[in-house]
Amino acid sequence: MTELHQLPASIAAKKIQANELKSEDLIRSCIERIREREPITQAWVETNFDLAIQRAKYLDRSTNLGILHGIPFGAKDLFDTHDFPTRLGSAIYENNHPNSDATHIALMRQAGGVLLGKTVTTEFATFKGGKTTNPHNPEYTPGGSSSGSAAAVADDMIPLATGSQTAGSVIRPAAFCGVVGYKPTYGKVSLGGVKSLSPSLDTLGSFTRTVSDAALCVAAMSGDTQLATINKIKKKPRIATCLTYDGELASAETITAIHHAALLAEDIFKTKAPAIQLPTIFKDMSALQGRIMWSESARSFSFEQNNHSEQLSQQLKGLIKMGSAISYEQYSNDLIVAEKARATIDQLLTESWDILIAPSAIGEATKGLTQTGDPIFCRVWTLMGLPCITLPLYTGPNQLPVGVQLVAARGRDALLLSVADALMQA
Amino acid sequence: MTELHQLPASIAAKKIQANELKSEDLIRSCIERIREREPITQAWVETNFDLAIQRAKYLDRSTNLGILHGIPFGAKDLFDTHDFPTRLGSAIYENNHPNSDATHIALMRQAGGVLLGKTVTTEFATFKGGKTTNPHNPEYTPGGSSSGSAAAVADDMIPLATGSQTAGSVIRPAAFCGVVGYKPTYGKVSLGGVKSLSPSLDTLGSFTRTVSDAALCVAAMSGDTQLATINKIKKKPRIATCLTYDGELASAETITAIHHAALLAEDIFKTKAPAIQLPTIFKDMSALQGRIMWSESARSFSFEQNNHSEQLSQQLKGLIKMGSAISYEQYSNDLIVAEKARATIDQLLTESWDILIAPSAIGEATKGLTQTGDPIFCRVWTLMGLPCITLPLYTGPNQLPVGVQLVAARGRDALLLSVADALMQA
């Protein structure tokens, strides 16, 4: 029997609206699950169960506030909250108590969502792993940087959690933990109240167990409430697989997953899903993404570097140094090349293809907690600002999840969700 | 004789580097000027003279940190600072003490700049005027929303100040106060640590008394240090005047100013500067800018609206209500139209023209302090993300400054500064 904490948010929300379920009962079930599993999974930096129950009781008495009425969620501890500390995965911000909520959190609360707590992020959403373990096997990384959000949702602690991606920080942990990770089109969700890393790349997204919930979560985060309704597909989508120029890094399980996903899509949509390669301008795009990311991040960490250098990890200090060494001229040129590539992919993804099926990560989660894995298969899509979703469709040799990533043209989030939903249902 | 507080930053910086001037003396002169004029001009929310002098003394003993070594500056009180409260022009944030600096402030300090204090912003950088008066006549508005930054620089209290523009909040107050206001290309300066209003539009910029100082200030704010050096113009620039589709709102003094600026440009560059009209897609662009701004701002103020509604002004509450009433579909369509217009203006400003001469505001500053004037002549350029600079070239019938705005293609900030500098020198 499905327990309350296992319910998808979209179903729970309907039940709450129909007076068939109390928010308080749903949230108590989630709390119980957290108490049971948190000693192993370690997904949370801070929770406030009393506050959540109090809020749930209020919502159970009040009229419907919006699409998340009574639904619990978690937020990455990189995002400002007025009632929880915001530590950004760094001792520098141990006592950081913002006076407001990040825009997307305020919008989720406005829609009736109940913030249960803050989830673990790696150090400033970069690469140094935190305490969180992979719910499928605690010896393996949950991925990062949105480690706690991915793990909490995978472990049925909460149905919805928010995260951010600058390279691969939504898609990779979602793939490693076996949940749906959705990074909408760049700019879709406000970055207000979010620690800035690389403003040209930073994008907020969701962790959920179903595609409907991904749609619901980002609908609330962005204020685009219509996105919550997944449309029926009217026209046969043109689907291709694409390993990018980094394809040789993909593990056998990832190659197999892409192959199976293509067959599945062909079967569902009665179409061919051929393998394509990106235009040659994309050859160096992953390296270019890295340079833009660290050139901008080096500037974004200027305050921490100049005032709290001793509390930054050696790893992050090395990356900041590397970023600082990139000339502004190189950075400007990289931005221009990226914009050209964006025009190219916009054309390719409107004129020739609707959806690309691509790897979410190199393979299964890697062993150990100090590193969170390689974001290589997300770099290009993040730089292009395209909407991406990873689906937990397969399992690898270590019995860990293997995700498959779907990518669409900028702004075509609704289509992406429709195709993703069809694949997940099948 | 020029007093120290009247020195342009670019000249003072060279003198400090050559050991001909002490930062401490420069800053003491600025402090004296502030003490003298602040009772009338009211440009500051908070200053810390002891801290500034202490920092100046340190810099006078230390090796050169960067292009702003020993130079005092002010920052709009919309930007996070770890050593000053950040009140955002609202009683809601009376006790707001962030734990870090906004990215651009951290970069200015890293380059050796000395933050003297926080300057007055209107309520959340919107329209409700603050206490600041126009240094040319205290019965008139300094413009807004970056009121204090514009007035402090105009009143020779500091050579550099930073501000933000979502509609016309850099260009308009600079024009009203008779200083150089420079809004660089959208995205040039990081928005990290800045209260988000309308993420598609928000842009940081500078207030200075010379074009060289504008280049210096934004070079430090952005990390693009090469921008500080104004290039000689190699190729005759193609210049046109453009009143936009809102031209009929321009006052007589503004029309005269544009006319004179065109003659001046024709004389300097031995070229013709004809009047042009924008393509028809720009007809509704000002209204479109307003809709995008308030649709996004309504979401950005979700936290304040839901938690501190009683502390928001009636005026702002009205605008939030108006923004909330704009459907997401309308907003999405507006974004698409804006992107089309952006492609059109990019083409126009690379293929046909290098620089457009345009109004900075309707006319001189208006009387009274409750309103800060109309941003109408900035809306289109802000929405297009173009670099803009206003030059204090003329005076109107009330003996108040009248600015002239120059506009260039996205990313062509260096060219804009070169042409602006030539006009200011002449």
PDB file of N, CA, C and O in Angstrom, chain A residues 82 93 95-97 99-101 103 106-107 110 188 190 192 196 199 222-224 299-300 302-304 306-307 328 339 410, chain B residues 82 93 95-97 99-101 103 106-107 110 188 190 192 196 199 222-224 299-300 302-304 306-307 328 339 410:
ATOM      1  N   HIS A  82      13.607  33.236   5.313  1.00  0.00           N
ATOM      2  CA  HIS A  82      13.545  34.152   6.442  1.00  0.00           C
ATOM      3  C   HIS A  82      13.395  33.426   7.765  1.00  0.00           C
ATOM      4  O   HIS A  82      13.604  34.011   8.813  1.00  0.00           O
ATOM      5  N   TYR A  93      29.116  30.969   6.433  1.00  0.00           N
ATOM      6  CA  TYR A  93      27.736  31.429   6.617  1.00  0.00           C
ATOM      7  C   TYR A  93      26.996  30.637   7.699  1.00  0.00           C
ATOM      8  O   TYR A  93      25.775  30.530   7.669  1.00  0.00           O
ATOM      9  N   ASN A  95      26.200  31.393  10.615  1.00  0.00           N
ATOM     10  CA  ASN A  95      25.181  32.187  11.327  1.00  0.00           C
ATOM     11  C   ASN A  95      24.445  33.152  10.403  1.00  0.00           C
ATOM     12  O   ASN A  95      24.096  34.257  10.799  1.00  0.00           O
ATOM     13  N   ASN A  96      24.221  32.729   9.188  1.00  0.00           N
ATOM     14  CA  ASN A  96      23.566  33.596   8.204  1.00  0.00           C
ATOM     15  C   ASN A  96      22.049  33.441   8.271  1.00  0.00           C
ATOM     16  O   ASN A  96      21.516  32.372   7.981  1.00  0.00           O
ATOM     17  N   HIS A  97      21.385  34.510   8.679  1.00  0.00           N
ATOM     18  CA  HIS A  97      19.919  34.489   8.808  1.00  0.00           C
ATOM     19  C   HIS A  97      19.312  35.580   7.932  1.00  0.00           C
ATOM     20  O   HIS A  97      19.143  36.711   8.394  1.00  0.00           O
ATOM     21  N   ASN A  99      16.687  37.965   5.865  1.00  0.00           N
ATOM     22  CA  ASN A  99      15.415  38.547   6.292  1.00  0.00           C
ATOM     23  C   ASN A  99      14.288  38.341   5.294  1.00  0.00           C
ATOM     24  O   ASN A  99      13.206  38.906   5.457  1.00  0.00           O
ATOM     25  N   SER A 100      14.555  37.581   4.242  1.00  0.00           N
ATOM     26  CA  SER A 100      13.468  37.309   3.295  1.00  0.00           C
ATOM     27  C   SER A 100      13.670  35.945   2.659  1.00  0.00           C
ATOM     28  O   SER A 100      14.669  35.271   2.916  1.00  0.00           O
ATOM     29  N   ASP A 101      12.704  35.544   1.856  1.00  0.00           N
ATOM     30  CA  ASP A 101      12.773  34.277   1.135  1.00  0.00           C
ATOM     31  C   ASP A 101      13.236  34.527  -0.288  1.00  0.00           C
ATOM     32  O   ASP A 101      12.868  35.544  -0.897  1.00  0.00           O
ATOM     33  N   THR A 103      12.938  34.385  -4.142  1.00  0.00           N
ATOM     34  CA  THR A 103      11.679  34.608  -4.869  1.00  0.00           C
ATOM     35  C   THR A 103      10.913  33.303  -5.093  1.00  0.00           C
ATOM     36  O   THR A 103       9.701  33.238  -4.855  1.00  0.00           O
ATOM     37  N   ALA A 106       9.250  32.070  -1.938  1.00  0.00           N
ATOM     38  CA  ALA A 106       8.085  32.905  -1.607  1.00  0.00           C
ATOM     39  C   ALA A 106       6.895  32.534  -2.495  1.00  0.00           C
ATOM     40  O   ALA A 106       5.754  32.451  -2.022  1.00  0.00           O
ATOM     41  N   LEU A 107       7.171  32.270  -3.773  1.00  0.00           N
ATOM     42  CA  LEU A 107       6.087  31.906  -4.700  1.00  0.00           C
ATOM     43  C   LEU A 107       5.499  30.532  -4.356  1.00  0.00           C
ATOM     44  O   LEU A 107       4.286  30.330  -4.444  1.00  0.00           O
ATOM     45  N   GLN A 110       3.409  31.052  -1.370  1.00  0.00           N
ATOM     46  CA  GLN A 110       2.201  31.775  -1.778  1.00  0.00           C
ATOM     47  C   GLN A 110       1.190  30.819  -2.400  1.00  0.00           C
ATOM     48  O   GLN A 110      -0.024  30.994  -2.265  1.00  0.00           O
ATOM     49  N   LYS A 188      13.683  31.041 -16.512  1.00  0.00           N
ATOM     50  CA  LYS A 188      12.274  30.728 -16.211  1.00  0.00           C
ATOM     51  C   LYS A 188      11.943  30.965 -14.741  1.00  0.00           C
ATOM     52  O   LYS A 188      10.856  31.442 -14.415  1.00  0.00           O
ATOM     53  N   SER A 190      13.060  32.832 -11.195  1.00  0.00           N
ATOM     54  CA  SER A 190      13.861  33.964 -10.705  1.00  0.00           C
ATOM     55  C   SER A 190      15.015  33.489  -9.832  1.00  0.00           C
ATOM     56  O   SER A 190      14.863  32.577  -9.020  1.00  0.00           O
ATOM     57  N   GLY A 192      16.304  35.547  -7.673  1.00  0.00           N
ATOM     58  CA  GLY A 192      16.267  36.442  -6.512  1.00  0.00           C
ATOM     59  C   GLY A 192      16.478  35.670  -5.216  1.00  0.00           C
ATOM     60  O   GLY A 192      15.820  34.658  -4.988  1.00  0.00           O
ATOM     61  N   SER A 196      24.789  33.828  -6.021  1.00  0.00           N
ATOM     62  CA  SER A 196      25.177  33.857  -7.431  1.00  0.00           C
ATOM     63  C   SER A 196      26.518  33.174  -7.636  1.00  0.00           C
ATOM     64  O   SER A 196      27.475  33.452  -6.934  1.00  0.00           O
ATOM     65  N   PRO A 199      26.263  33.950 -13.285  1.00  0.00           N
ATOM     66  CA  PRO A 199      24.942  34.479 -13.660  1.00  0.00           C
ATOM     67  C   PRO A 199      24.498  34.111 -15.083  1.00  0.00           C
ATOM     68  O   PRO A 199      23.309  34.064 -15.345  1.00  0.00           O
ATOM     69  N   SER A 222       7.982  29.261 -10.677  1.00  0.00           N
ATOM     70  CA  SER A 222       8.084  30.304 -11.696  1.00  0.00           C
ATOM     71  C   SER A 222       6.881  31.234 -11.716  1.00  0.00           C
ATOM     72  O   SER A 222       6.951  32.336 -12.227  1.00  0.00           O
ATOM     73  N   GLY A 223       5.758  30.748 -11.203  1.00  0.00           N
ATOM     74  CA  GLY A 223       4.517  31.508 -11.310  1.00  0.00           C
ATOM     75  C   GLY A 223       3.749  31.202 -12.590  1.00  0.00           C
ATOM     76  O   GLY A 223       2.667  31.753 -12.812  1.00  0.00           O
ATOM     77  N   ASP A 224       4.303  30.326 -13.425  1.00  0.00           N
ATOM     78  CA  ASP A 224       3.626  29.921 -14.664  1.00  0.00           C
ATOM     79  C   ASP A 224       2.719  28.732 -14.345  1.00  0.00           C
ATOM     80  O   ASP A 224       3.044  27.581 -14.640  1.00  0.00           O
ATOM     81  N   ARG A 299      34.682  35.880  -9.868  1.00  0.00           N
ATOM     82  CA  ARG A 299      34.202  37.207  -9.472  1.00  0.00           C
ATOM     83  C   ARG A 299      33.122  37.101  -8.385  1.00  0.00           C
ATOM     84  O   ARG A 299      33.095  37.879  -7.441  1.00  0.00           O
ATOM     85  N   SER A 300      32.247  36.102  -8.535  1.00  0.00           N
ATOM     86  CA  SER A 300      31.165  35.936  -7.553  1.00  0.00           C
ATOM     87  C   SER A 300      31.683  35.601  -6.158  1.00  0.00           C
ATOM     88  O   SER A 300      31.012  35.880  -5.164  1.00  0.00           O
ATOM     89  N   SER A 302      34.410  36.813  -4.914  1.00  0.00           N
ATOM     90  CA  SER A 302      35.348  37.860  -4.528  1.00  0.00           C
ATOM     91  C   SER A 302      35.239  38.200  -3.032  1.00  0.00           C
ATOM     92  O   SER A 302      36.252  38.302  -2.334  1.00  0.00           O
ATOM     93  N   PHE A 303      34.014  38.338  -2.536  1.00  0.00           N
ATOM     94  CA  PHE A 303      33.852  38.679  -1.116  1.00  0.00           C
ATOM     95  C   PHE A 303      34.442  37.593  -0.220  1.00  0.00           C
ATOM     96  O   PHE A 303      35.219  37.877   0.698  1.00  0.00           O
ATOM     97  N   GLU A 304      34.084  36.339  -0.485  1.00  0.00           N
ATOM     98  CA  GLU A 304      34.541  35.236   0.372  1.00  0.00           C
ATOM     99  C   GLU A 304      36.064  35.086   0.282  1.00  0.00           C
ATOM    100  O   GLU A 304      36.729  34.860   1.291  1.00  0.00           O
ATOM    101  N   ASN A 306      38.278  37.384  -0.373  1.00  0.00           N
ATOM    102  CA  ASN A 306      39.004  38.503   0.242  1.00  0.00           C
ATOM    103  C   ASN A 306      38.777  38.634   1.739  1.00  0.00           C
ATOM    104  O   ASN A 306      39.542  39.303   2.418  1.00  0.00           O
ATOM    105  N   ASN A 307      37.701  38.007   2.241  1.00  0.00           N
ATOM    106  CA  ASN A 307      37.383  38.183   3.658  1.00  0.00           C
ATOM    107  C   ASN A 307      37.412  36.898   4.486  1.00  0.00           C
ATOM    108  O   ASN A 307      37.529  36.970   5.701  1.00  0.00           O
ATOM    109  N   TYR A 328      39.687  38.514 -19.257  1.00  0.00           N
ATOM    110  CA  TYR A 328      38.337  38.995 -19.570  1.00  0.00           C
ATOM    111  C   TYR A 328      38.075  38.902 -21.070  1.00  0.00           C
ATOM    112  O   TYR A 328      36.950  38.667 -21.499  1.00  0.00           O
ATOM    113  N   GLU A 339      26.841  32.476 -27.754  1.00  0.00           N
ATOM    114  CA  GLU A 339      25.629  33.057 -28.333  1.00  0.00           C
ATOM    115  C   GLU A 339      25.416  32.565 -29.765  1.00  0.00           C
ATOM    116  O   GLU A 339      24.280  32.279 -30.158  1.00  0.00           O
ATOM    117  N   ARG A 410      14.755  26.197 -26.243  1.00  0.00           N
ATOM    118  CA  ARG A 410      14.456  27.195 -25.213  1.00  0.00           C
ATOM    119  C   ARG A 410      12.983  27.582 -25.269  1.00  0.00           C
ATOM    120  O   ARG A 410      12.449  27.837 -26.356  1.00  0.00           O
TER     121      ARG A 410
ATOM    122  N   HIS B  82      28.372  43.920   3.852  1.00  0.00           N
ATOM    123  CA  HIS B  82      28.546  43.173   5.106  1.00  0.00           C
ATOM    124  C   HIS B  82      28.812  44.109   6.278  1.00  0.00           C
ATOM    125  O   HIS B  82      28.689  43.694   7.424  1.00  0.00           O
ATOM    126  N   TYR B  93      13.020  46.443   5.959  1.00  0.00           N
ATOM    127  CA  TYR B  93      14.407  46.003   6.101  1.00  0.00           C
ATOM    128  C   TYR B  93      15.228  46.939   6.977  1.00  0.00           C
ATOM    129  O   TYR B  93      16.449  47.018   6.841  1.00  0.00           O
ATOM    130  N   ASN B  95      16.281  46.630   9.885  1.00  0.00           N
ATOM    131  CA  ASN B  95      17.366  45.957  10.616  1.00  0.00           C
ATOM    132  C   ASN B  95      18.019  44.849   9.798  1.00  0.00           C
ATOM    133  O   ASN B  95      18.405  43.808  10.321  1.00  0.00           O
ATOM    134  N   ASN B  96      18.149  45.097   8.512  1.00  0.00           N
ATOM    135  CA  ASN B  96      18.717  44.078   7.629  1.00  0.00           C
ATOM    136  C   ASN B  96      20.237  44.236   7.541  1.00  0.00           C
ATOM    137  O   ASN B  96      20.735  45.242   7.051  1.00  0.00           O
ATOM    138  N   HIS B  97      20.948  43.219   8.045  1.00  0.00           N
ATOM    139  CA  HIS B  97      22.412  43.266   8.044  1.00  0.00           C
ATOM    140  C   HIS B  97      22.959  42.046   7.299  1.00  0.00           C
ATOM    141  O   HIS B  97      23.172  41.005   7.906  1.00  0.00           O
ATOM    142  N   ASN B  99      25.393  39.350   5.357  1.00  0.00           N
ATOM    143  CA  ASN B  99      26.704  38.838   5.759  1.00  0.00           C
ATOM    144  C   ASN B  99      27.736  38.869   4.657  1.00  0.00           C
ATOM    145  O   ASN B  99      28.824  38.322   4.798  1.00  0.00           O
ATOM    146  N   SER B 100      27.375  39.473   3.530  1.00  0.00           N
ATOM    147  CA  SER B 100      28.376  39.584   2.456  1.00  0.00           C
ATOM    148  C   SER B 100      28.105  40.838   1.650  1.00  0.00           C
ATOM    149  O   SER B 100      27.124  41.543   1.884  1.00  0.00           O
ATOM    150  N   ASP B 101      29.009  41.105   0.715  1.00  0.00           N
ATOM    151  CA  ASP B 101      28.863  42.244  -0.180  1.00  0.00           C
ATOM    152  C   ASP B 101      28.274  41.781  -1.506  1.00  0.00           C
ATOM    153  O   ASP B 101      28.591  40.684  -1.982  1.00  0.00           O
ATOM    154  N   THR B 103      28.226  41.349  -5.355  1.00  0.00           N
ATOM    155  CA  THR B 103      29.420  41.009  -6.138  1.00  0.00           C
ATOM    156  C   THR B 103      30.154  42.252  -6.622  1.00  0.00           C
ATOM    157  O   THR B 103      31.386  42.349  -6.513  1.00  0.00           O
ATOM    158  N   ALA B 106      32.082  43.952  -3.840  1.00  0.00           N
ATOM    159  CA  ALA B 106      33.272  43.165  -3.492  1.00  0.00           C
ATOM    160  C   ALA B 106      34.378  43.392  -4.529  1.00  0.00           C
ATOM    161  O   ALA B 106      35.550  43.528  -4.178  1.00  0.00           O
ATOM    162  N   LEU B 107      33.998  43.457  -5.800  1.00  0.00           N
ATOM    163  CA  LEU B 107      34.997  43.669  -6.862  1.00  0.00           C
ATOM    164  C   LEU B 107      35.597  45.075  -6.788  1.00  0.00           C
ATOM    165  O   LEU B 107      36.795  45.252  -7.014  1.00  0.00           O
ATOM    166  N   GLN B 110      37.954  45.000  -3.953  1.00  0.00           N
ATOM    167  CA  GLN B 110      39.118  44.208  -4.348  1.00  0.00           C
ATOM    168  C   GLN B 110      40.063  45.059  -5.197  1.00  0.00           C
ATOM    169  O   GLN B 110      41.280  44.898  -5.143  1.00  0.00           O
ATOM    170  N   LYS B 188      26.381  42.775 -17.964  1.00  0.00           N
ATOM    171  CA  LYS B 188      27.816  43.113 -17.843  1.00  0.00           C
ATOM    172  C   LYS B 188      28.272  43.096 -16.384  1.00  0.00           C
ATOM    173  O   LYS B 188      29.390  42.672 -16.090  1.00  0.00           O
ATOM    174  N   SER B 190      27.485  41.800 -12.522  1.00  0.00           N
ATOM    175  CA  SER B 190      26.737  40.767 -11.795  1.00  0.00           C
ATOM    176  C   SER B 190      25.665  41.371 -10.892  1.00  0.00           C
ATOM    177  O   SER B 190      25.876  42.398 -10.253  1.00  0.00           O
ATOM    178  N   GLY B 192      24.574  39.676  -8.343  1.00  0.00           N
ATOM    179  CA  GLY B 192      24.727  38.970  -7.071  1.00  0.00           C
ATOM    180  C   GLY B 192      24.619  39.930  -5.899  1.00  0.00           C
ATOM    181  O   GLY B 192      25.291  40.955  -5.881  1.00  0.00           O
ATOM    182  N   SER B 196      16.268  41.677  -6.245  1.00  0.00           N
ATOM    183  CA  SER B 196      15.757  41.429  -7.589  1.00  0.00           C
ATOM    184  C   SER B 196      14.394  42.091  -7.784  1.00  0.00           C
ATOM    185  O   SER B 196      13.509  41.955  -6.952  1.00  0.00           O
ATOM    186  N   PRO B 199      14.165  40.462 -13.242  1.00  0.00           N
ATOM    187  CA  PRO B 199      15.442  39.871 -13.649  1.00  0.00           C
ATOM    188  C   PRO B 199      15.751  40.020 -15.144  1.00  0.00           C
ATOM    189  O   PRO B 199      16.911  40.020 -15.526  1.00  0.00           O
ATOM    190  N   SER B 222      32.564  45.392 -12.981  1.00  0.00           N
ATOM    191  CA  SER B 222      32.375  44.200 -13.817  1.00  0.00           C
ATOM    192  C   SER B 222      33.580  43.265 -13.797  1.00  0.00           C
ATOM    193  O   SER B 222      33.455  42.086 -14.123  1.00  0.00           O
ATOM    194  N   GLY B 223      34.752  43.815 -13.455  1.00  0.00           N
ATOM    195  CA  GLY B 223      35.971  43.027 -13.568  1.00  0.00           C
ATOM    196  C   GLY B 223      36.621  43.135 -14.943  1.00  0.00           C
ATOM    197  O   GLY B 223      37.676  42.550 -15.182  1.00  0.00           O
ATOM    198  N   ASP B 224      35.995  43.888 -15.842  1.00  0.00           N
ATOM    199  CA  ASP B 224      36.558  44.092 -17.185  1.00  0.00           C
ATOM    200  C   ASP B 224      37.475  45.314 -17.131  1.00  0.00           C
ATOM    201  O   ASP B 224      37.120  46.407 -17.563  1.00  0.00           O
ATOM    202  N   ARG B 299       6.082  39.135  -8.859  1.00  0.00           N
ATOM    203  CA  ARG B 299       6.594  37.876  -8.307  1.00  0.00           C
ATOM    204  C   ARG B 299       7.764  38.147  -7.340  1.00  0.00           C
ATOM    205  O   ARG B 299       7.880  37.514  -6.297  1.00  0.00           O
ATOM    206  N   SER B 300       8.613  39.111  -7.708  1.00  0.00           N
ATOM    207  CA  SER B 300       9.785  39.410  -6.869  1.00  0.00           C
ATOM    208  C   SER B 300       9.394  39.958  -5.505  1.00  0.00           C
ATOM    209  O   SER B 300      10.134  39.822  -4.544  1.00  0.00           O
ATOM    210  N   SER B 302       6.787  38.966  -3.852  1.00  0.00           N
ATOM    211  CA  SER B 302       5.891  37.988  -3.233  1.00  0.00           C
ATOM    212  C   SER B 302       6.134  37.892  -1.722  1.00  0.00           C
ATOM    213  O   SER B 302       5.187  37.903  -0.926  1.00  0.00           O
ATOM    214  N   PHE B 303       7.404  37.814  -1.312  1.00  0.00           N
ATOM    215  CA  PHE B 303       7.689  37.700   0.125  1.00  0.00           C
ATOM    216  C   PHE B 303       7.178  38.912   0.887  1.00  0.00           C
ATOM    217  O   PHE B 303       6.486  38.769   1.907  1.00  0.00           O
ATOM    218  N   GLU B 304       7.501  40.105   0.405  1.00  0.00           N
ATOM    219  CA  GLU B 304       7.114  41.327   1.117  1.00  0.00           C
ATOM    220  C   GLU B 304       5.591  41.478   1.137  1.00  0.00           C
ATOM    221  O   GLU B 304       5.004  41.862   2.150  1.00  0.00           O
ATOM    222  N   ASN B 306       3.346  39.117   1.036  1.00  0.00           N
ATOM    223  CA  ASN B 306       2.678  38.122   1.873  1.00  0.00           C
ATOM    224  C   ASN B 306       3.034  38.218   3.352  1.00  0.00           C
ATOM    225  O   ASN B 306       2.336  37.652   4.198  1.00  0.00           O
ATOM    226  N   ASN B 307       4.131  38.907   3.662  1.00  0.00           N
ATOM    227  CA  ASN B 307       4.581  38.942   5.052  1.00  0.00           C
ATOM    228  C   ASN B 307       4.612  40.336   5.670  1.00  0.00           C
ATOM    229  O   ASN B 307       4.591  40.447   6.895  1.00  0.00           O
ATOM    230  N   TYR B 328       0.298  35.154 -17.253  1.00  0.00           N
ATOM    231  CA  TYR B 328       1.611  34.615 -17.605  1.00  0.00           C
ATOM    232  C   TYR B 328       1.733  34.463 -19.118  1.00  0.00           C
ATOM    233  O   TYR B 328       2.826  34.625 -19.686  1.00  0.00           O
ATOM    234  N   GLU B 339      12.296  39.731 -27.656  1.00  0.00           N
ATOM    235  CA  GLU B 339      13.460  39.055 -28.239  1.00  0.00           C
ATOM    236  C   GLU B 339      13.552  39.324 -29.744  1.00  0.00           C
ATOM    237  O   GLU B 339      14.646  39.526 -30.279  1.00  0.00           O
ATOM    238  N   ARG B 410      24.438  46.086 -28.175  1.00  0.00           N
ATOM    239  CA  ARG B 410      24.834  45.249 -27.043  1.00  0.00           C
ATOM    240  C   ARG B 410      26.305  44.844 -27.171  1.00  0.00           C
ATOM    241  O   ARG B 410      26.742  44.415 -28.235  1.00  0.00           O
TER     242      ARG B 410
END
